[in-house]
PDB file of C-alpha atoms in Angstrom:
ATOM      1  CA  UNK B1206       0.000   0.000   0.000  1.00 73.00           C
ATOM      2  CA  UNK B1207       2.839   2.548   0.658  1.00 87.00           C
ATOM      3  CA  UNK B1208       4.536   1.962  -2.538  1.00 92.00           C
ATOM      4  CA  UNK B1209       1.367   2.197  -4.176  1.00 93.00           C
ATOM      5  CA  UNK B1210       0.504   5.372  -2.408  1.00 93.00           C
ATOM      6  CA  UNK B1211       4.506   6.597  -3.265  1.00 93.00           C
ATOM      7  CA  UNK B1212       4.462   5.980  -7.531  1.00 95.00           C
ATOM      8  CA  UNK B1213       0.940   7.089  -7.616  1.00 94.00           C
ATOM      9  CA  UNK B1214       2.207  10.901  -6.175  1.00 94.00           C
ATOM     10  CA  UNK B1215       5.532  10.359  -7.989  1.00 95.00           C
ATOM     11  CA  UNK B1216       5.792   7.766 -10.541  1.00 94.00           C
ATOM     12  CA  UNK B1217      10.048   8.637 -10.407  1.00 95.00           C
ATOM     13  CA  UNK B1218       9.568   7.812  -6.681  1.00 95.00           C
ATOM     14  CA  UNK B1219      12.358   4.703  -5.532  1.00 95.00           C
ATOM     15  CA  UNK B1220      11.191   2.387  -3.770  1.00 95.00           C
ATOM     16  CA  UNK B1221      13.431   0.506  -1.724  1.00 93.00           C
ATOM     17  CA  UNK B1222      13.378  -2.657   0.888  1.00 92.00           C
ATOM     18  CA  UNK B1223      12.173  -2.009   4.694  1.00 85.00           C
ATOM     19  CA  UNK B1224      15.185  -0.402   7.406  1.00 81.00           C
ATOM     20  CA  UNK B1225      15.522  -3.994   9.573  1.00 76.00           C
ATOM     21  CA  UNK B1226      17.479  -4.405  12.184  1.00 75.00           C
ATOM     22  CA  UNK B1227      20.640  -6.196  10.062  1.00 77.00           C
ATOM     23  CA  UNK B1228      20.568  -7.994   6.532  1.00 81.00           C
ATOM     24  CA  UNK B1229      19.300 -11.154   8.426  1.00 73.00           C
ATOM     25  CA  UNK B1230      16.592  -9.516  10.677  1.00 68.00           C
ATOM     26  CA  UNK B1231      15.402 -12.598  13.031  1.00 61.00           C
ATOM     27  CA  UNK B1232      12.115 -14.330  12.185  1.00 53.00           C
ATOM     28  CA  UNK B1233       8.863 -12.249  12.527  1.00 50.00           C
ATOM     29  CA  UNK B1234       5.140 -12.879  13.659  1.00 50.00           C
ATOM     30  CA  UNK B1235       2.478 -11.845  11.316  1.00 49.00           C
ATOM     31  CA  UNK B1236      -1.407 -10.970  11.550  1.00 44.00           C
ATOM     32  CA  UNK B1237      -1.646 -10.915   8.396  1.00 49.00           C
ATOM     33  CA  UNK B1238      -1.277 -14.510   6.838  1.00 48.00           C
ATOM     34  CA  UNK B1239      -0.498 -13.403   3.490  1.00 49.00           C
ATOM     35  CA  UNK B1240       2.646 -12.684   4.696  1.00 49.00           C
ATOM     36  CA  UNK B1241       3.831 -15.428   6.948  1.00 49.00           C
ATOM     37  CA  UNK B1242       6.599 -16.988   4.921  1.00 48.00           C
ATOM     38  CA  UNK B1243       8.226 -20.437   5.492  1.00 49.00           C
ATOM     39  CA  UNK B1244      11.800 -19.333   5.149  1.00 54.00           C
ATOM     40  CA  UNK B1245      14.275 -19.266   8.043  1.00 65.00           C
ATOM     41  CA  UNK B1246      16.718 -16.812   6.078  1.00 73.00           C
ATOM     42  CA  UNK B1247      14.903 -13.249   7.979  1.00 77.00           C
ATOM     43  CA  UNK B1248      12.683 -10.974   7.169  1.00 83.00           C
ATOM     44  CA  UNK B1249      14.800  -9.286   4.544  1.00 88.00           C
ATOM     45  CA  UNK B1250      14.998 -12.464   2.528  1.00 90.00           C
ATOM     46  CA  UNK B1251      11.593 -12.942   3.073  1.00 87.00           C
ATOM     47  CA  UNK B1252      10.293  -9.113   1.812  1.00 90.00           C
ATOM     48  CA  UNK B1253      12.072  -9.631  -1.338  1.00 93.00           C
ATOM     49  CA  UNK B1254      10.530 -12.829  -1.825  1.00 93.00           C
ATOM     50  CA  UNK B1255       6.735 -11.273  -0.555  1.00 92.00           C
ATOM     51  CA  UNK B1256       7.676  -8.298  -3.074  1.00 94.00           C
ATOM     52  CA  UNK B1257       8.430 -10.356  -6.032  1.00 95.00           C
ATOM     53  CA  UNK B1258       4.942 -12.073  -5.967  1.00 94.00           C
ATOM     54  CA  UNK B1259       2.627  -9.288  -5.077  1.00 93.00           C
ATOM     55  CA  UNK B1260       1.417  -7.021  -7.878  1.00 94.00           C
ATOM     56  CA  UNK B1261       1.084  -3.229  -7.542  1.00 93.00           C
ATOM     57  CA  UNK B1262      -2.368  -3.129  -9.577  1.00 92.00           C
ATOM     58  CA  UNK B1263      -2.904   0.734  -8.632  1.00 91.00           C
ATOM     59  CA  UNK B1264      -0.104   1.729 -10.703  1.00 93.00           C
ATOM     60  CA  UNK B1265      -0.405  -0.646 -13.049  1.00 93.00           C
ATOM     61  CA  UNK B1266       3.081  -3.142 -11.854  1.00 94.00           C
ATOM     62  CA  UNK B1267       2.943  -6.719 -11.913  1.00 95.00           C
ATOM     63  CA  UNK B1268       4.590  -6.677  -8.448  1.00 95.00           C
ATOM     64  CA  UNK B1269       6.568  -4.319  -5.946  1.00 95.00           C
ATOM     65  CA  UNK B1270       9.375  -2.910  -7.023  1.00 96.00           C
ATOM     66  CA  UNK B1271      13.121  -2.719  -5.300  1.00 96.00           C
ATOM     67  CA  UNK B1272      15.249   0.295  -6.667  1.00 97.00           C
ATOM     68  CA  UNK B1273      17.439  -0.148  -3.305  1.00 96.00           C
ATOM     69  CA  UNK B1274      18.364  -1.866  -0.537  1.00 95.00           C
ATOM     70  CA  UNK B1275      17.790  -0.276   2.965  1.00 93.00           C
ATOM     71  CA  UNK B1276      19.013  -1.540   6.221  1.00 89.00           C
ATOM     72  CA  UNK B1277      20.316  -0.990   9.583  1.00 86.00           C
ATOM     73  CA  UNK B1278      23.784  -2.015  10.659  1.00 85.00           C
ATOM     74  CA  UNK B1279      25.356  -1.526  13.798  1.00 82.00           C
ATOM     75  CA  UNK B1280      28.734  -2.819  15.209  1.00 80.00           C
ATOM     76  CA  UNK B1281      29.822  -4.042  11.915  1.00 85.00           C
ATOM     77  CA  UNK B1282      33.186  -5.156  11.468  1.00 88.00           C
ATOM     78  CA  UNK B1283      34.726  -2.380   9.596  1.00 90.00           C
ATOM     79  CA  UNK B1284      36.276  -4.210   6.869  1.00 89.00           C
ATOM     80  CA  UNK B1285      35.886  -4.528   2.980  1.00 90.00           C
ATOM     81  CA  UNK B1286      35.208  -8.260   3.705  1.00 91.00           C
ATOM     82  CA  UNK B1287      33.026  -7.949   5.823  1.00 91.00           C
ATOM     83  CA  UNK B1288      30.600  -5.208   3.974  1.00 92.00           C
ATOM     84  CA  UNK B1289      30.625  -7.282   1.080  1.00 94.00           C
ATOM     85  CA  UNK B1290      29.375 -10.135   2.658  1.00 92.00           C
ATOM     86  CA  UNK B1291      26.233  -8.545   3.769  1.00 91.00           C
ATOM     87  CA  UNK B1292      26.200  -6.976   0.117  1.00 93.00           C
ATOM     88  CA  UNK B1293      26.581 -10.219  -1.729  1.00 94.00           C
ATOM     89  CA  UNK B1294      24.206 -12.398   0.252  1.00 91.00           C
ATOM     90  CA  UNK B1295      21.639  -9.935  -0.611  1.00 92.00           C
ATOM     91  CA  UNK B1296      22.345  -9.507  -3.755  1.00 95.00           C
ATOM     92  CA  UNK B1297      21.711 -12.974  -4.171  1.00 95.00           C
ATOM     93  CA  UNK B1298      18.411 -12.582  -2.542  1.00 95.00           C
ATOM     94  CA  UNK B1299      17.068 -10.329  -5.190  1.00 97.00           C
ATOM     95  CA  UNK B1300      18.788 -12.234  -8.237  1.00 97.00           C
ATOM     96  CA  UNK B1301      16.996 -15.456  -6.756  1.00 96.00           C
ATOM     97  CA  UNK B1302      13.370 -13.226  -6.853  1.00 96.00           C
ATOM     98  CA  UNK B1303      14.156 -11.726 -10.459  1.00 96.00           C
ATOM     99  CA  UNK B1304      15.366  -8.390  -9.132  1.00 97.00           C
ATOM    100  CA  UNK B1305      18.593  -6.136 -10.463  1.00 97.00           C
ATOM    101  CA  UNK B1306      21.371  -7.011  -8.006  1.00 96.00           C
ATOM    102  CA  UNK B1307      23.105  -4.071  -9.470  1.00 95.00           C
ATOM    103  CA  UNK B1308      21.143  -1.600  -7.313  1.00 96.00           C
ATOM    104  CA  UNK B1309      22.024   0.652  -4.788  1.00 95.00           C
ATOM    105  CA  UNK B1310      22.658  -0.519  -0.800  1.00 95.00           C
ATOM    106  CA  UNK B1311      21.856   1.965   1.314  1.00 94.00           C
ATOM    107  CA  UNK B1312      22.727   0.689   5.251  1.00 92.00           C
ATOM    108  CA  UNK B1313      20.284   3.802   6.174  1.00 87.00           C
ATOM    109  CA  UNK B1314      21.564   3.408   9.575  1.00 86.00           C
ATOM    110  CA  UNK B1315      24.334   2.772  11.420  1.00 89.00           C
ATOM    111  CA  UNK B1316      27.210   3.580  13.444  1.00 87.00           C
ATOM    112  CA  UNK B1317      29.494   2.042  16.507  1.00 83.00           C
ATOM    113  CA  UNK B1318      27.163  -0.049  19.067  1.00 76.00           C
ATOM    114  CA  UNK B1319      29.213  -1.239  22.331  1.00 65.00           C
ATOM    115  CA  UNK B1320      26.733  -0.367  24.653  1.00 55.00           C
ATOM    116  CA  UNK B1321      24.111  -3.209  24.325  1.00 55.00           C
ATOM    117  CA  UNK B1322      21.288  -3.856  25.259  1.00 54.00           C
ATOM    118  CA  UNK B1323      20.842  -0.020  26.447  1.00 57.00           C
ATOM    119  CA  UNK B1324      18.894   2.086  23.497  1.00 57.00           C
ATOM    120  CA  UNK B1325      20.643   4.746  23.217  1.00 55.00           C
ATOM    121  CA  UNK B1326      23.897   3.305  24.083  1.00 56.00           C
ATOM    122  CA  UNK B1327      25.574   5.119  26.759  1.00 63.00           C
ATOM    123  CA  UNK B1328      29.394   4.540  25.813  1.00 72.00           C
ATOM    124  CA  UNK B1329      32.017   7.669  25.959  1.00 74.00           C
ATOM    125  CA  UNK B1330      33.460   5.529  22.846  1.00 84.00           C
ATOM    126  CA  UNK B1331      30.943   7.853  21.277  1.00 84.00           C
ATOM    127  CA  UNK B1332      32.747  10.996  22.021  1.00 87.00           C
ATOM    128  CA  UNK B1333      36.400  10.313  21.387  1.00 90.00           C
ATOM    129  CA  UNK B1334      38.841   9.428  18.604  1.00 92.00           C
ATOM    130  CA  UNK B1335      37.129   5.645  18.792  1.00 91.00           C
ATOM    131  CA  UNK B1336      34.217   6.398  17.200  1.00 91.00           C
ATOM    132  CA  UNK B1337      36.031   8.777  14.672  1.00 93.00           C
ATOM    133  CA  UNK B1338      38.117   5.990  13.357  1.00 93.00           C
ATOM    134  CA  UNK B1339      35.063   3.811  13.030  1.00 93.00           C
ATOM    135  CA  UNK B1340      33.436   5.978  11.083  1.00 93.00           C
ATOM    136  CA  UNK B1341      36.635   6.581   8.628  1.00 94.00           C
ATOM    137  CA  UNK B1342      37.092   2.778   8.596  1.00 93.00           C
ATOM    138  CA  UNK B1343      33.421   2.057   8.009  1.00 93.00           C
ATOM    139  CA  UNK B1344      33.273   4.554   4.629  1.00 93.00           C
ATOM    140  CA  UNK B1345      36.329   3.278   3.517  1.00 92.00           C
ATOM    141  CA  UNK B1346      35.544  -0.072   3.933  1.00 92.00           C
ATOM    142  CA  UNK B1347      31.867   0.316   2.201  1.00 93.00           C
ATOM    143  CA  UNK B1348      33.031   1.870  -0.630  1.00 91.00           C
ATOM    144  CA  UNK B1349      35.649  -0.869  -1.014  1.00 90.00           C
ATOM    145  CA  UNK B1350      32.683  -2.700  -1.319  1.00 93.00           C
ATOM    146  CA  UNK B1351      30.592  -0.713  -3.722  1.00 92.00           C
ATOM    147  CA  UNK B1352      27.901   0.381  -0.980  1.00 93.00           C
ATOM    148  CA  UNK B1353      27.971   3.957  -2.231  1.00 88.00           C
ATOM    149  CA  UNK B1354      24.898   5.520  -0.101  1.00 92.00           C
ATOM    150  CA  UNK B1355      25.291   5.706   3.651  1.00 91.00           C
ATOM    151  CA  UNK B1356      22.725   7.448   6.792  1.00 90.00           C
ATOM    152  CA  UNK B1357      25.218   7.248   9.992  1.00 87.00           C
ATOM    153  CA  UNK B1358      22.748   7.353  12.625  1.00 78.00           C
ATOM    154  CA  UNK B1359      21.419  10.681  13.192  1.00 66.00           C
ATOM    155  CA  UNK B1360      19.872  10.340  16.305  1.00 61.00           C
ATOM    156  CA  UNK B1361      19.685  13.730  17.984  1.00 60.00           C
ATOM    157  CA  UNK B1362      19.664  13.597  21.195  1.00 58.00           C
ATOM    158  CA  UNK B1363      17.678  16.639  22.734  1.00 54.00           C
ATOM    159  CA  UNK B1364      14.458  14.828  23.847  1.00 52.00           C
ATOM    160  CA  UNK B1365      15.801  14.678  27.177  1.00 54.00           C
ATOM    161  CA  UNK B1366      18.198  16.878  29.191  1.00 57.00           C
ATOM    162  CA  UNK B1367      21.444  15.811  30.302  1.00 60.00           C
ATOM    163  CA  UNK B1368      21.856  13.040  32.873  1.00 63.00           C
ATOM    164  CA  UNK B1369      25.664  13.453  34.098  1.00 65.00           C
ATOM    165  CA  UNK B1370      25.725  16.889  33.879  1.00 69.00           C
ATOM    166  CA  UNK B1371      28.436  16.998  31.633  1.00 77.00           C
ATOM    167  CA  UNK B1372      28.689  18.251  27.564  1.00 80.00           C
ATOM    168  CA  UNK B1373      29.819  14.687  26.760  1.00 82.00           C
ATOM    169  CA  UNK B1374      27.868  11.804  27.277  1.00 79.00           C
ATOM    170  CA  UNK B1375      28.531   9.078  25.175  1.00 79.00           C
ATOM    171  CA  UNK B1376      25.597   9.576  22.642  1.00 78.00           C
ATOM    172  CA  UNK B1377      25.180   8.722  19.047  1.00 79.00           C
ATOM    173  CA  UNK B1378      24.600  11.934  17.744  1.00 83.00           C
ATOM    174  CA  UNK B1379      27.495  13.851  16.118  1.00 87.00           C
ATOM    175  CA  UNK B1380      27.028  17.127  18.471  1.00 85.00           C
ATOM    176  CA  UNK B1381      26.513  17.448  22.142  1.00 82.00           C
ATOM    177  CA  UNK B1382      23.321  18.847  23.576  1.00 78.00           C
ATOM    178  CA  UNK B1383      25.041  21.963  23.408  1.00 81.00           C
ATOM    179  CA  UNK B1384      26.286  21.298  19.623  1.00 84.00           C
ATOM    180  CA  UNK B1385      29.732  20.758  20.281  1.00 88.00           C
ATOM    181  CA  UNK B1386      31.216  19.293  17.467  1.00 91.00           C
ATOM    182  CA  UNK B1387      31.885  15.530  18.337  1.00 91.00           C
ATOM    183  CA  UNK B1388      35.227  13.537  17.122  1.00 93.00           C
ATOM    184  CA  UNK B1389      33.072  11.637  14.783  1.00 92.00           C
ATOM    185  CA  UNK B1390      31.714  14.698  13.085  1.00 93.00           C
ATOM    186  CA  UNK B1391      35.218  16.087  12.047  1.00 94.00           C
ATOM    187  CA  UNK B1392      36.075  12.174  10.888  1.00 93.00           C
ATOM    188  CA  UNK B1393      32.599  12.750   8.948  1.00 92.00           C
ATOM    189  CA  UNK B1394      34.258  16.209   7.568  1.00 92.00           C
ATOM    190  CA  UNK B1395      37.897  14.996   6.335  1.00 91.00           C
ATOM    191  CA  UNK B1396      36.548  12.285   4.850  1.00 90.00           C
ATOM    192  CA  UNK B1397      34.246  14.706   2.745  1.00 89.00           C
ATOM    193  CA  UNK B1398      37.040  16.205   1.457  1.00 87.00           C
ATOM    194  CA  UNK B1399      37.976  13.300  -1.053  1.00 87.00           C
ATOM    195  CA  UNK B1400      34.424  13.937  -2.383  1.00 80.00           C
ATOM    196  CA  UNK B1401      36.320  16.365  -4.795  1.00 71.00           C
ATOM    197  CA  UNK B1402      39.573  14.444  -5.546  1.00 76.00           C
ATOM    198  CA  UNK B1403      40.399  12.238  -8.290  1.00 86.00           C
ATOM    199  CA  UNK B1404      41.155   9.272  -6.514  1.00 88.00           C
ATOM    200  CA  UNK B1405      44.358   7.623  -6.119  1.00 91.00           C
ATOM    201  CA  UNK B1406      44.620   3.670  -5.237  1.00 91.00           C
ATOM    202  CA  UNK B1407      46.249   3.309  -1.752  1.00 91.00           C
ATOM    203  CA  UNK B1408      46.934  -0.140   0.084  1.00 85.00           C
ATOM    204  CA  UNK B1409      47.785  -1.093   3.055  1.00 84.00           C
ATOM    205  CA  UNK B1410      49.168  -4.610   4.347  1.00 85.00           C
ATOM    206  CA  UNK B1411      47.268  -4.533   7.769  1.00 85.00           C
ATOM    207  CA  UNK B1412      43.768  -5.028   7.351  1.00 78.00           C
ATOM    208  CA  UNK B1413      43.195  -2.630   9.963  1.00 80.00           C
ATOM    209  CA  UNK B1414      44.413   0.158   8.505  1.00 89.00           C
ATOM    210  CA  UNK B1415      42.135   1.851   6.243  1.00 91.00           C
ATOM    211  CA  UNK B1416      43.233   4.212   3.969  1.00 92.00           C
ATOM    212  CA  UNK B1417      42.054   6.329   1.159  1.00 91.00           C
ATOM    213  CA  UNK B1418      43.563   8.474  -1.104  1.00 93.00           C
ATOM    214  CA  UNK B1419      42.902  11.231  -4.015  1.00 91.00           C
ATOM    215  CA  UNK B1420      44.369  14.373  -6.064  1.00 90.00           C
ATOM    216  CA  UNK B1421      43.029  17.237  -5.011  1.00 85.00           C
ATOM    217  CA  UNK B1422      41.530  20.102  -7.380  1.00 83.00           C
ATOM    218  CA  UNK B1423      44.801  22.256  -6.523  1.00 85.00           C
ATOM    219  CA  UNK B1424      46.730  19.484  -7.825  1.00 86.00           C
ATOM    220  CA  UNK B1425      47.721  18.631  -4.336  1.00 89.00           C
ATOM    221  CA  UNK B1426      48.099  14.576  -2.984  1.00 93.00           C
ATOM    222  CA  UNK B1427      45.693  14.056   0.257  1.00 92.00           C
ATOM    223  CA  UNK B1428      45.550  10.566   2.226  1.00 93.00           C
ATOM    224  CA  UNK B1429      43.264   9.664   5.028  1.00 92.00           C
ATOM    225  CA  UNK B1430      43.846   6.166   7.496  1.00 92.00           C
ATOM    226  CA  UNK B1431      42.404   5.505  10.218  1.00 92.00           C
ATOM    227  CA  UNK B1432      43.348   2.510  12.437  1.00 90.00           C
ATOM    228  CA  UNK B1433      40.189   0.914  14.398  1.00 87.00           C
TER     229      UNK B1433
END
């Protein structure tokens, strides 16, 4: 009904998979029996599948399309291996349903999680050069991978007031409650720079070390690593 609703106000509109909780989002309960699925590969494997075999008759579409793939993803290993493991094993999903496994994959959320089970996770990880190097390892990493779109959680944190009466309490979000710029934030910056650059391939023996490189518009050689 929501992609329905979407193309019929846009017809350009892309519609992409639901944000779970992780490429293999645990099984699911149902009330609606049209949708409870035999499979025991998660519910992302199992929208796909539900997509491919349900027509979109209001716009005239033999069934739902996928022009993305949207997740969450927190605490991921930030490795090229490991990103393209979550990007192949869906990409196999949709080529099993008929879909293009050339399109986009969009982890729509995530960032470092070492603070489980609290939501948010309380961890001053969140406000110090950990959480910066994360983040540069993570983007490196995806687009190693070919993930080119990215949402690092965005979680502001200003629906309640501060409970240690300090600026920095180990939050998600990029700025304090008093927007202080956070160390992930300026990671978020430099690695913004290369946007620009003509890039220049860069290795690196440890597969902890992330690295990126690029020419700069002046001409000028910038590198970036980060060691998580």
């Amino acid at each position: 009904a929501s992609a329905a609703g979407i193309l019929q106000a846009d017809p350009a509109a892309l519609i992409g998979t639901f944000g779970g909780i992780g490429i293999d989002s645990i099984k699911y309960d149902s009330v609606d029996p049209a949708v409870q699925l035999s499979s025991e590969q998660g519910m992302m494997h199992d929208f796909i599948e539900y997509c491919s075999r349900t027509p979109l008759a209001e716009v005239g579409l033999s069934r739902i399309p996928i022009d993305f793939v949207n997740w969450h993803h927190f605490h991921q290993a930030p490795t090229r291996a490991a990103w393209a493991s979550v990007r192949e094993r869906a990409q196999g999903w949709l080529r099993a349903f008929g879909y293009d496994d050339s399109v986009p994959f969009y982890p729509g959320d995530w960032h470092l999680w070492d603070g489980v089970p609290d939501y948010p996770p309380p961890t001053l990880n969140q406000d110090t050069e950990v959480a910066a190097s994360y983040v540069t390892a993570s983007l490196i990493a995806m687009d190693a991978a070919g993930i080119a779109w990215h949402s690092l959680d965005y979680d502001v944190d200003i629906w309640s007031a501060p409970t240690t009466g300090t600026e920095f309490e180990g939050r998600w979000p990029l700025f304090t409650h008093g927007f202080v710029k956070k160390a992930a934030y300026n990671a978020l910056r430099l690695v913004s720079l290369f946007d620009a650059a003509d890039r220049l391939a860069i290795a690196s023996a440890d597969p902890l070390l992330a690295a990126v490189a690029g020419r700069a518009p002046d001409g000028g050689v910038m590198a970036m690593a980060s060691n998580f």
